[in-house]
Amino acid sequence: MTSLSKRLLTAAVGLALVACANAAGGDSPESVKVELKKKFPDRQVESVRTTPVKGLYEVVFAGRQVIYSDARADYILVGDMVDVKSRSSLTEARIRELSKTDFNALPLDKAIKLVRGTGARKVAVFSDPDCPFCKKIEQETLSKLDNVTIYTFLYPLTQLHPDAPRKSALIWCAADKQKAWEGWMFEGKLPEGDGKCPTPLADIETLTNKLGISGTPAMVFENGEMMSGAIPLEAFEAKLSAKK
């Protein structure tokens, strides 16, 4: 049995249970939210809304967790809701929507700014100086972009790379931050100095927690979409050019 078939079978069984439990109908998202708060007092329910399936409600908990519930919160479904006709996951689409952020609300003054060409297209990149995939995306993707403004937020993952905070401070405290960043990412050369100046590293860590970013590289595009990993140039270009 294929992965999709297993997901569809699991969903079908769950939906059958929900349909039986909600034969009476007459409920609303607000009443579902009230029931959920009673039964899950330790969880923050951010939103409840109807789904294409009668009697089944989409629930979003804090942390962008999407689950499904019947009207009385007696049954909970955890997993993907799949549109059989399009073979697409409505759950994944919703999570992508929830993951969007307001690009203009980012504290861009706490990032290293690089402008190429007109600088018309914009992207924010959260990067760790000791992350191999961060170096890969710098060398193979970001360096080949034109007409773009790149905001690099230094986000050292201390548990994985204990020396990354020191390197980040050295780069941030350099007279030419962008030159120092490129010198390290392309040539492995750190700038001179002691790295003892006020840095935004703590503020950036707080920001990543708020955005749900836990790894590097992570990108926020101008249209609010977020992606992670060493994205190939062609895919990156497509995201940069996507409409807001």
PDB file of C-alpha atoms in Angstrom:
ATOM      1  CA  MET A   1       0.000   0.000   0.000  1.00  0.00           C
ATOM      2  CA  THR A   2       1.415   3.420  -0.954  1.00  0.00           C
ATOM      3  CA  SER A   3       2.038   6.203   1.562  1.00  0.00           C
ATOM      4  CA  LEU A   4      -0.792   8.260   0.089  1.00  0.00           C
ATOM      5  CA  SER A   5      -3.167   5.278   0.206  1.00  0.00           C
ATOM      6  CA  LYS A   6      -2.359   4.711   3.877  1.00  0.00           C
ATOM      7  CA  ARG A   7      -3.014   8.377   4.623  1.00  0.00           C
ATOM      8  CA  LEU A   8      -6.313   8.241   2.752  1.00  0.00           C
ATOM      9  CA  LEU A   9      -7.408   5.070   4.575  1.00  0.00           C
ATOM     10  CA  THR A  10      -6.540   6.553   7.969  1.00  0.00           C
ATOM     11  CA  ALA A  11      -8.417   9.734   7.103  1.00  0.00           C
ATOM     12  CA  ALA A  12     -11.458   7.788   5.887  1.00  0.00           C
ATOM     13  CA  VAL A  13     -11.732   5.818   9.139  1.00  0.00           C
ATOM     14  CA  GLY A  14     -11.361   8.972  11.195  1.00  0.00           C
ATOM     15  CA  LEU A  15     -13.901  10.892   9.141  1.00  0.00           C
ATOM     16  CA  ALA A  16     -16.421   8.069   9.497  1.00  0.00           C
ATOM     17  CA  LEU A  17     -16.134   8.302  13.283  1.00  0.00           C
ATOM     18  CA  VAL A  18     -16.601  12.052  13.179  1.00  0.00           C
ATOM     19  CA  ALA A  19     -19.615  11.778  10.871  1.00  0.00           C
ATOM     20  CA  CYS A  20     -21.332   9.385  13.293  1.00  0.00           C
ATOM     21  CA  ALA A  21     -20.540  11.604  16.251  1.00  0.00           C
ATOM     22  CA  ASN A  22     -21.976  14.695  14.572  1.00  0.00           C
ATOM     23  CA  ALA A  23     -25.146  13.445  12.939  1.00  0.00           C
ATOM     24  CA  ALA A  24     -27.224  15.992  14.835  1.00  0.00           C
ATOM     25  CA  GLY A  25     -25.289  19.015  13.510  1.00  0.00           C
ATOM     26  CA  GLY A  26     -26.138  22.580  14.592  1.00  0.00           C
ATOM     27  CA  ASP A  27     -22.713  23.468  15.934  1.00  0.00           C
ATOM     28  CA  SER A  28     -20.405  26.383  15.169  1.00  0.00           C
ATOM     29  CA  PRO A  29     -16.636  27.041  15.285  1.00  0.00           C
ATOM     30  CA  GLU A  30     -17.135  29.169  18.404  1.00  0.00           C
ATOM     31  CA  SER A  31     -18.903  26.386  20.292  1.00  0.00           C
ATOM     32  CA  VAL A  32     -16.184  23.949  19.225  1.00  0.00           C
ATOM     33  CA  LYS A  33     -13.562  26.353  20.549  1.00  0.00           C
ATOM     34  CA  VAL A  34     -15.345  26.488  23.911  1.00  0.00           C
ATOM     35  CA  GLU A  35     -15.368  22.687  24.149  1.00  0.00           C
ATOM     36  CA  LEU A  36     -11.700  22.447  23.200  1.00  0.00           C
ATOM     37  CA  LYS A  37     -10.718  24.960  25.869  1.00  0.00           C
ATOM     38  CA  LYS A  38     -12.575  22.892  28.466  1.00  0.00           C
ATOM     39  CA  LYS A  39     -10.875  19.660  27.462  1.00  0.00           C
ATOM     40  CA  PHE A  40      -7.437  21.092  26.689  1.00  0.00           C
ATOM     41  CA  PRO A  41      -6.985  23.865  29.290  1.00  0.00           C
ATOM     42  CA  ASP A  42      -3.203  23.748  28.916  1.00  0.00           C
ATOM     43  CA  ARG A  43      -3.301  24.403  25.156  1.00  0.00           C
ATOM     44  CA  GLN A  44      -3.844  27.752  23.454  1.00  0.00           C
ATOM     45  CA  VAL A  45      -6.495  27.425  20.748  1.00  0.00           C
ATOM     46  CA  GLU A  46      -5.738  30.095  18.159  1.00  0.00           C
ATOM     47  CA  SER A  47      -8.530  29.384  15.706  1.00  0.00           C
ATOM     48  CA  VAL A  48     -11.312  26.985  14.756  1.00  0.00           C
ATOM     49  CA  ARG A  49     -13.021  26.873  11.367  1.00  0.00           C
ATOM     50  CA  THR A  50     -15.133  24.539   9.281  1.00  0.00           C
ATOM     51  CA  THR A  51     -13.658  22.155   6.710  1.00  0.00           C
ATOM     52  CA  PRO A  52     -15.052  20.675   3.483  1.00  0.00           C
ATOM     53  CA  VAL A  53     -16.121  17.674   5.592  1.00  0.00           C
ATOM     54  CA  LYS A  54     -19.419  18.196   7.411  1.00  0.00           C
ATOM     55  CA  GLY A  55     -19.008  17.948  11.168  1.00  0.00           C
ATOM     56  CA  LEU A  56     -15.214  18.176  11.065  1.00  0.00           C
ATOM     57  CA  TYR A  57     -13.443  21.334  12.224  1.00  0.00           C
ATOM     58  CA  GLU A  58      -9.925  22.539  11.660  1.00  0.00           C
ATOM     59  CA  VAL A  59      -8.201  23.531  14.902  1.00  0.00           C
ATOM     60  CA  VAL A  60      -5.008  25.558  15.105  1.00  0.00           C
ATOM     61  CA  PHE A  61      -3.116  25.362  18.377  1.00  0.00           C
ATOM     62  CA  ALA A  62      -0.297  27.736  19.318  1.00  0.00           C
ATOM     63  CA  GLY A  63       2.862  26.810  17.476  1.00  0.00           C
ATOM     64  CA  ARG A  64       1.030  26.391  14.152  1.00  0.00           C
ATOM     65  CA  GLN A  65      -0.147  22.876  14.992  1.00  0.00           C
ATOM     66  CA  VAL A  66      -3.117  21.925  12.819  1.00  0.00           C
ATOM     67  CA  ILE A  67      -5.453  19.116  13.943  1.00  0.00           C
ATOM     68  CA  TYR A  68      -9.119  18.252  13.381  1.00  0.00           C
ATOM     69  CA  SER A  69     -11.978  17.819  15.831  1.00  0.00           C
ATOM     70  CA  ASP A  70     -15.632  16.861  15.900  1.00  0.00           C
ATOM     71  CA  ALA A  71     -18.138  19.414  17.236  1.00  0.00           C
ATOM     72  CA  ARG A  72     -17.920  18.237  20.851  1.00  0.00           C
ATOM     73  CA  ALA A  73     -14.174  17.680  20.905  1.00  0.00           C
ATOM     74  CA  ASP A  74     -14.778  13.999  21.658  1.00  0.00           C
ATOM     75  CA  TYR A  75     -12.670  12.886  18.707  1.00  0.00           C
ATOM     76  CA  ILE A  76      -9.378  14.379  17.542  1.00  0.00           C
ATOM     77  CA  LEU A  77      -7.688  13.604  14.237  1.00  0.00           C
ATOM     78  CA  VAL A  78      -3.969  14.277  13.874  1.00  0.00           C
ATOM     79  CA  GLY A  79      -2.561  14.037  10.369  1.00  0.00           C
ATOM     80  CA  ASP A  80      -3.166  15.194   6.806  1.00  0.00           C
ATOM     81  CA  MET A  81      -6.528  15.986   5.291  1.00  0.00           C
ATOM     82  CA  VAL A  82      -6.088  15.051   1.632  1.00  0.00           C
ATOM     83  CA  ASP A  83      -8.195  16.307  -1.265  1.00  0.00           C
ATOM     84  CA  VAL A  84      -8.604  13.072  -3.234  1.00  0.00           C
ATOM     85  CA  LYS A  85      -9.414  14.830  -6.507  1.00  0.00           C
ATOM     86  CA  SER A  86      -6.278  16.983  -6.526  1.00  0.00           C
ATOM     87  CA  ARG A  87      -4.165  14.560  -4.448  1.00  0.00           C
ATOM     88  CA  SER A  88      -3.053  17.564  -2.386  1.00  0.00           C
ATOM     89  CA  SER A  89      -2.783  17.943   1.379  1.00  0.00           C
ATOM     90  CA  LEU A  90      -5.083  20.645   2.719  1.00  0.00           C
ATOM     91  CA  THR A  91      -3.205  20.392   6.004  1.00  0.00           C
ATOM     92  CA  GLU A  92       0.166  21.175   4.455  1.00  0.00           C
ATOM     93  CA  ALA A  93      -1.340  24.086   2.523  1.00  0.00           C
ATOM     94  CA  ARG A  94      -2.797  25.499   5.746  1.00  0.00           C
ATOM     95  CA  ILE A  95       0.496  25.176   7.597  1.00  0.00           C
ATOM     96  CA  ARG A  96       2.252  27.057   4.782  1.00  0.00           C
ATOM     97  CA  GLU A  97      -0.357  29.782   5.047  1.00  0.00           C
ATOM     98  CA  LEU A  98       0.090  30.022   8.816  1.00  0.00           C
ATOM     99  CA  SER A  99       3.859  30.163   8.410  1.00  0.00           C
ATOM    100  CA  LYS A 100       3.726  33.379   6.410  1.00  0.00           C
ATOM    101  CA  THR A 101       5.141  36.419   8.149  1.00  0.00           C
ATOM    102  CA  ASP A 102       5.099  40.167   7.548  1.00  0.00           C
ATOM    103  CA  PHE A 103       8.430  40.844   5.871  1.00  0.00           C
ATOM    104  CA  ASN A 104       8.276  44.568   6.618  1.00  0.00           C
ATOM    105  CA  ALA A 105       7.847  43.816  10.323  1.00  0.00           C
ATOM    106  CA  LEU A 106      11.254  42.115  10.508  1.00  0.00           C
ATOM    107  CA  PRO A 107      13.924  44.116  12.407  1.00  0.00           C
ATOM    108  CA  LEU A 108      16.017  44.608   9.277  1.00  0.00           C
ATOM    109  CA  ASP A 109      18.392  46.948  11.118  1.00  0.00           C
ATOM    110  CA  LYS A 110      19.659  43.866  12.972  1.00  0.00           C
ATOM    111  CA  ALA A 111      20.710  42.181   9.718  1.00  0.00           C
ATOM    112  CA  ILE A 112      23.702  42.494   7.392  1.00  0.00           C
ATOM    113  CA  LYS A 113      22.419  44.222   4.258  1.00  0.00           C
ATOM    114  CA  LEU A 114      23.669  43.473   0.752  1.00  0.00           C
ATOM    115  CA  VAL A 115      22.272  45.190  -2.353  1.00  0.00           C
ATOM    116  CA  ARG A 116      22.939  43.929  -5.871  1.00  0.00           C
ATOM    117  CA  GLY A 117      21.741  45.688  -9.016  1.00  0.00           C
ATOM    118  CA  THR A 118      18.468  47.487  -8.417  1.00  0.00           C
ATOM    119  CA  GLY A 119      17.910  45.648  -5.129  1.00  0.00           C
ATOM    120  CA  ALA A 120      14.225  45.431  -6.051  1.00  0.00           C
ATOM    121  CA  ARG A 121      13.677  41.865  -4.852  1.00  0.00           C
ATOM    122  CA  LYS A 122      14.108  41.213  -1.142  1.00  0.00           C
ATOM    123  CA  VAL A 123      14.835  38.219   1.052  1.00  0.00           C
ATOM    124  CA  ALA A 124      15.875  37.679   4.665  1.00  0.00           C
ATOM    125  CA  VAL A 125      18.253  34.807   5.385  1.00  0.00           C
ATOM    126  CA  PHE A 126      18.885  33.370   8.857  1.00  0.00           C
ATOM    127  CA  SER A 127      22.353  31.889   8.770  1.00  0.00           C
ATOM    128  CA  ASP A 128      24.942  30.261  11.035  1.00  0.00           C
ATOM    129  CA  PRO A 129      28.602  30.916  10.131  1.00  0.00           C
ATOM    130  CA  ASP A 130      29.511  27.286  10.886  1.00  0.00           C
ATOM    131  CA  CYS A 131      26.543  25.729   9.073  1.00  0.00           C
ATOM    132  CA  PRO A 132      27.725  23.824   5.956  1.00  0.00           C
ATOM    133  CA  PHE A 133      24.372  24.240   4.210  1.00  0.00           C
ATOM    134  CA  CYS A 134      24.532  27.992   4.859  1.00  0.00           C
ATOM    135  CA  LYS A 135      27.879  28.115   3.069  1.00  0.00           C
ATOM    136  CA  LYS A 136      26.437  26.033   0.250  1.00  0.00           C
ATOM    137  CA  ILE A 137      23.509  28.378  -0.340  1.00  0.00           C
ATOM    138  CA  GLU A 138      25.785  31.424  -0.118  1.00  0.00           C
ATOM    139  CA  GLN A 139      28.203  30.054  -2.690  1.00  0.00           C
ATOM    140  CA  GLU A 140      25.816  28.304  -5.079  1.00  0.00           C
ATOM    141  CA  THR A 141      22.652  30.406  -4.881  1.00  0.00           C
ATOM    142  CA  LEU A 142      22.818  33.772  -3.125  1.00  0.00           C
ATOM    143  CA  SER A 143      26.055  34.824  -4.834  1.00  0.00           C
ATOM    144  CA  LYS A 144      24.423  34.328  -8.251  1.00  0.00           C
ATOM    145  CA  LEU A 145      21.345  36.494  -7.640  1.00  0.00           C
ATOM    146  CA  ASP A 146      20.959  39.929  -9.237  1.00  0.00           C
ATOM    147  CA  ASN A 147      18.638  42.870  -8.576  1.00  0.00           C
ATOM    148  CA  VAL A 148      18.192  41.719  -5.011  1.00  0.00           C
ATOM    149  CA  THR A 149      18.550  42.970  -1.450  1.00  0.00           C
ATOM    150  CA  ILE A 150      19.671  40.249   0.950  1.00  0.00           C
ATOM    151  CA  TYR A 151      19.293  40.735   4.700  1.00  0.00           C
ATOM    152  CA  THR A 152      21.426  38.227   6.591  1.00  0.00           C
ATOM    153  CA  PHE A 153      20.469  37.599  10.211  1.00  0.00           C
ATOM    154  CA  LEU A 154      23.279  35.965  12.169  1.00  0.00           C
ATOM    155  CA  TYR A 155      21.738  33.006  13.955  1.00  0.00           C
ATOM    156  CA  PRO A 156      24.426  30.791  15.533  1.00  0.00           C
ATOM    157  CA  LEU A 157      23.133  27.375  16.585  1.00  0.00           C
ATOM    158  CA  THR A 158      25.225  27.104  19.723  1.00  0.00           C
ATOM    159  CA  GLN A 159      24.410  23.488  20.560  1.00  0.00           C
ATOM    160  CA  LEU A 160      25.541  22.314  17.127  1.00  0.00           C
ATOM    161  CA  HIS A 161      28.338  24.820  16.584  1.00  0.00           C
ATOM    162  CA  PRO A 162      29.816  26.038  19.896  1.00  0.00           C
ATOM    163  CA  ASP A 163      32.182  28.496  18.195  1.00  0.00           C
ATOM    164  CA  ALA A 164      29.508  30.066  15.980  1.00  0.00           C
ATOM    165  CA  PRO A 165      28.540  32.829  18.469  1.00  0.00           C
ATOM    166  CA  ARG A 166      32.160  34.024  18.621  1.00  0.00           C
ATOM    167  CA  LYS A 167      32.436  34.081  14.844  1.00  0.00           C
ATOM    168  CA  SER A 168      29.089  35.857  14.563  1.00  0.00           C
ATOM    169  CA  ALA A 169      30.244  38.565  16.969  1.00  0.00           C
ATOM    170  CA  LEU A 170      33.515  39.050  15.079  1.00  0.00           C
ATOM    171  CA  ILE A 171      31.621  39.453  11.813  1.00  0.00           C
ATOM    172  CA  TRP A 172      29.003  41.809  13.250  1.00  0.00           C
ATOM    173  CA  CYS A 173      31.595  44.000  14.945  1.00  0.00           C
ATOM    174  CA  ALA A 174      33.709  44.369  11.787  1.00  0.00           C
ATOM    175  CA  ALA A 175      33.874  47.776  10.116  1.00  0.00           C
ATOM    176  CA  ASP A 176      32.458  46.246   6.915  1.00  0.00           C
ATOM    177  CA  LYS A 177      29.986  43.570   8.009  1.00  0.00           C
ATOM    178  CA  GLN A 178      29.168  42.307   4.522  1.00  0.00           C
ATOM    179  CA  LYS A 179      32.832  42.024   3.548  1.00  0.00           C
ATOM    180  CA  ALA A 180      33.540  40.165   6.796  1.00  0.00           C
ATOM    181  CA  TRP A 181      30.620  37.803   6.188  1.00  0.00           C
ATOM    182  CA  GLU A 182      31.673  36.995   2.635  1.00  0.00           C
ATOM    183  CA  GLY A 183      35.309  36.641   3.702  1.00  0.00           C
ATOM    184  CA  TRP A 184      34.329  33.900   6.118  1.00  0.00           C
ATOM    185  CA  MET A 185      31.683  32.140   4.026  1.00  0.00           C
ATOM    186  CA  PHE A 186      33.757  32.087   0.820  1.00  0.00           C
ATOM    187  CA  GLU A 187      37.374  32.096   1.995  1.00  0.00           C
ATOM    188  CA  GLY A 188      37.266  30.928   5.606  1.00  0.00           C
ATOM    189  CA  LYS A 189      38.876  34.168   6.808  1.00  0.00           C
ATOM    190  CA  LEU A 190      37.615  35.891   9.931  1.00  0.00           C
ATOM    191  CA  PRO A 191      38.028  39.653  10.433  1.00  0.00           C
ATOM    192  CA  GLU A 192      40.465  41.011  12.968  1.00  0.00           C
ATOM    193  CA  GLY A 193      39.162  42.297  16.270  1.00  0.00           C
ATOM    194  CA  ASP A 194      37.809  40.974  19.549  1.00  0.00           C
ATOM    195  CA  GLY A 195      34.098  40.905  18.708  1.00  0.00           C
ATOM    196  CA  LYS A 196      33.329  42.997  21.768  1.00  0.00           C
ATOM    197  CA  CYS A 197      30.612  45.320  20.578  1.00  0.00           C
ATOM    198  CA  PRO A 198      26.830  45.292  21.090  1.00  0.00           C
ATOM    199  CA  THR A 199      25.349  42.566  18.877  1.00  0.00           C
ATOM    200  CA  PRO A 200      21.747  41.660  17.993  1.00  0.00           C
ATOM    201  CA  LEU A 201      22.312  37.919  18.505  1.00  0.00           C
ATOM    202  CA  ALA A 202      20.002  37.603  21.522  1.00  0.00           C
ATOM    203  CA  ASP A 203      17.267  39.584  19.780  1.00  0.00           C
ATOM    204  CA  ILE A 204      17.594  37.426  16.669  1.00  0.00           C
ATOM    205  CA  GLU A 205      17.252  34.262  18.740  1.00  0.00           C
ATOM    206  CA  THR A 206      14.038  35.657  20.235  1.00  0.00           C
ATOM    207  CA  LEU A 207      12.827  36.469  16.729  1.00  0.00           C
ATOM    208  CA  THR A 208      13.512  32.953  15.457  1.00  0.00           C
ATOM    209  CA  ASN A 209      11.523  31.487  18.344  1.00  0.00           C
ATOM    210  CA  LYS A 210       8.606  33.728  17.411  1.00  0.00           C
ATOM    211  CA  LEU A 211       8.819  32.770  13.736  1.00  0.00           C
ATOM    212  CA  GLY A 212       9.231  29.072  14.472  1.00  0.00           C
ATOM    213  CA  ILE A 213      12.702  28.924  12.946  1.00  0.00           C
ATOM    214  CA  SER A 214      14.918  26.278  14.534  1.00  0.00           C
ATOM    215  CA  GLY A 215      17.499  25.531  11.844  1.00  0.00           C
ATOM    216  CA  THR A 216      19.637  27.181   9.205  1.00  0.00           C
ATOM    217  CA  PRO A 217      19.593  28.363   6.538  1.00  0.00           C
ATOM    218  CA  ALA A 218      16.049  29.690   6.772  1.00  0.00           C
ATOM    219  CA  MET A 219      14.585  32.250   4.409  1.00  0.00           C
ATOM    220  CA  VAL A 220      11.717  34.719   4.636  1.00  0.00           C
ATOM    221  CA  PHE A 221      10.631  36.039   1.247  1.00  0.00           C
ATOM    222  CA  GLU A 222       8.956  39.381   0.642  1.00  0.00           C
ATOM    223  CA  ASN A 223       5.570  37.726   0.095  1.00  0.00           C
ATOM    224  CA  GLY A 224       5.775  36.274   3.614  1.00  0.00           C
ATOM    225  CA  GLU A 225       6.610  32.708   2.632  1.00  0.00           C
ATOM    226  CA  MET A 226       9.263  30.867   4.606  1.00  0.00           C
ATOM    227  CA  MET A 227      11.561  28.100   3.405  1.00  0.00           C
ATOM    228  CA  SER A 228      14.556  26.292   4.809  1.00  0.00           C
ATOM    229  CA  GLY A 229      17.558  24.427   3.472  1.00  0.00           C
ATOM    230  CA  ALA A 230      20.030  24.958   0.654  1.00  0.00           C
ATOM    231  CA  ILE A 231      17.480  25.794  -2.040  1.00  0.00           C
ATOM    232  CA  PRO A 232      18.762  25.493  -5.642  1.00  0.00           C
ATOM    233  CA  LEU A 233      19.144  28.698  -7.659  1.00  0.00           C
ATOM    234  CA  GLU A 234      16.189  28.115 -10.002  1.00  0.00           C
ATOM    235  CA  ALA A 235      13.759  27.445  -7.147  1.00  0.00           C
ATOM    236  CA  PHE A 236      15.110  30.420  -5.205  1.00  0.00           C
ATOM    237  CA  GLU A 237      14.633  32.720  -8.211  1.00  0.00           C
ATOM    238  CA  ALA A 238      11.028  31.560  -8.527  1.00  0.00           C
ATOM    239  CA  LYS A 239      10.327  32.353  -4.885  1.00  0.00           C
ATOM    240  CA  LEU A 240      11.976  35.769  -5.158  1.00  0.00           C
ATOM    241  CA  SER A 241       9.783  36.656  -8.114  1.00  0.00           C
ATOM    242  CA  ALA A 242       6.539  35.361  -6.574  1.00  0.00           C
ATOM    243  CA  LYS A 243       3.772  37.910  -6.160  1.00  0.00           C
ATOM    244  CA  LYS A 244       3.116  39.357  -2.741  1.00  0.00           C
TER     245      LYS A 244
END
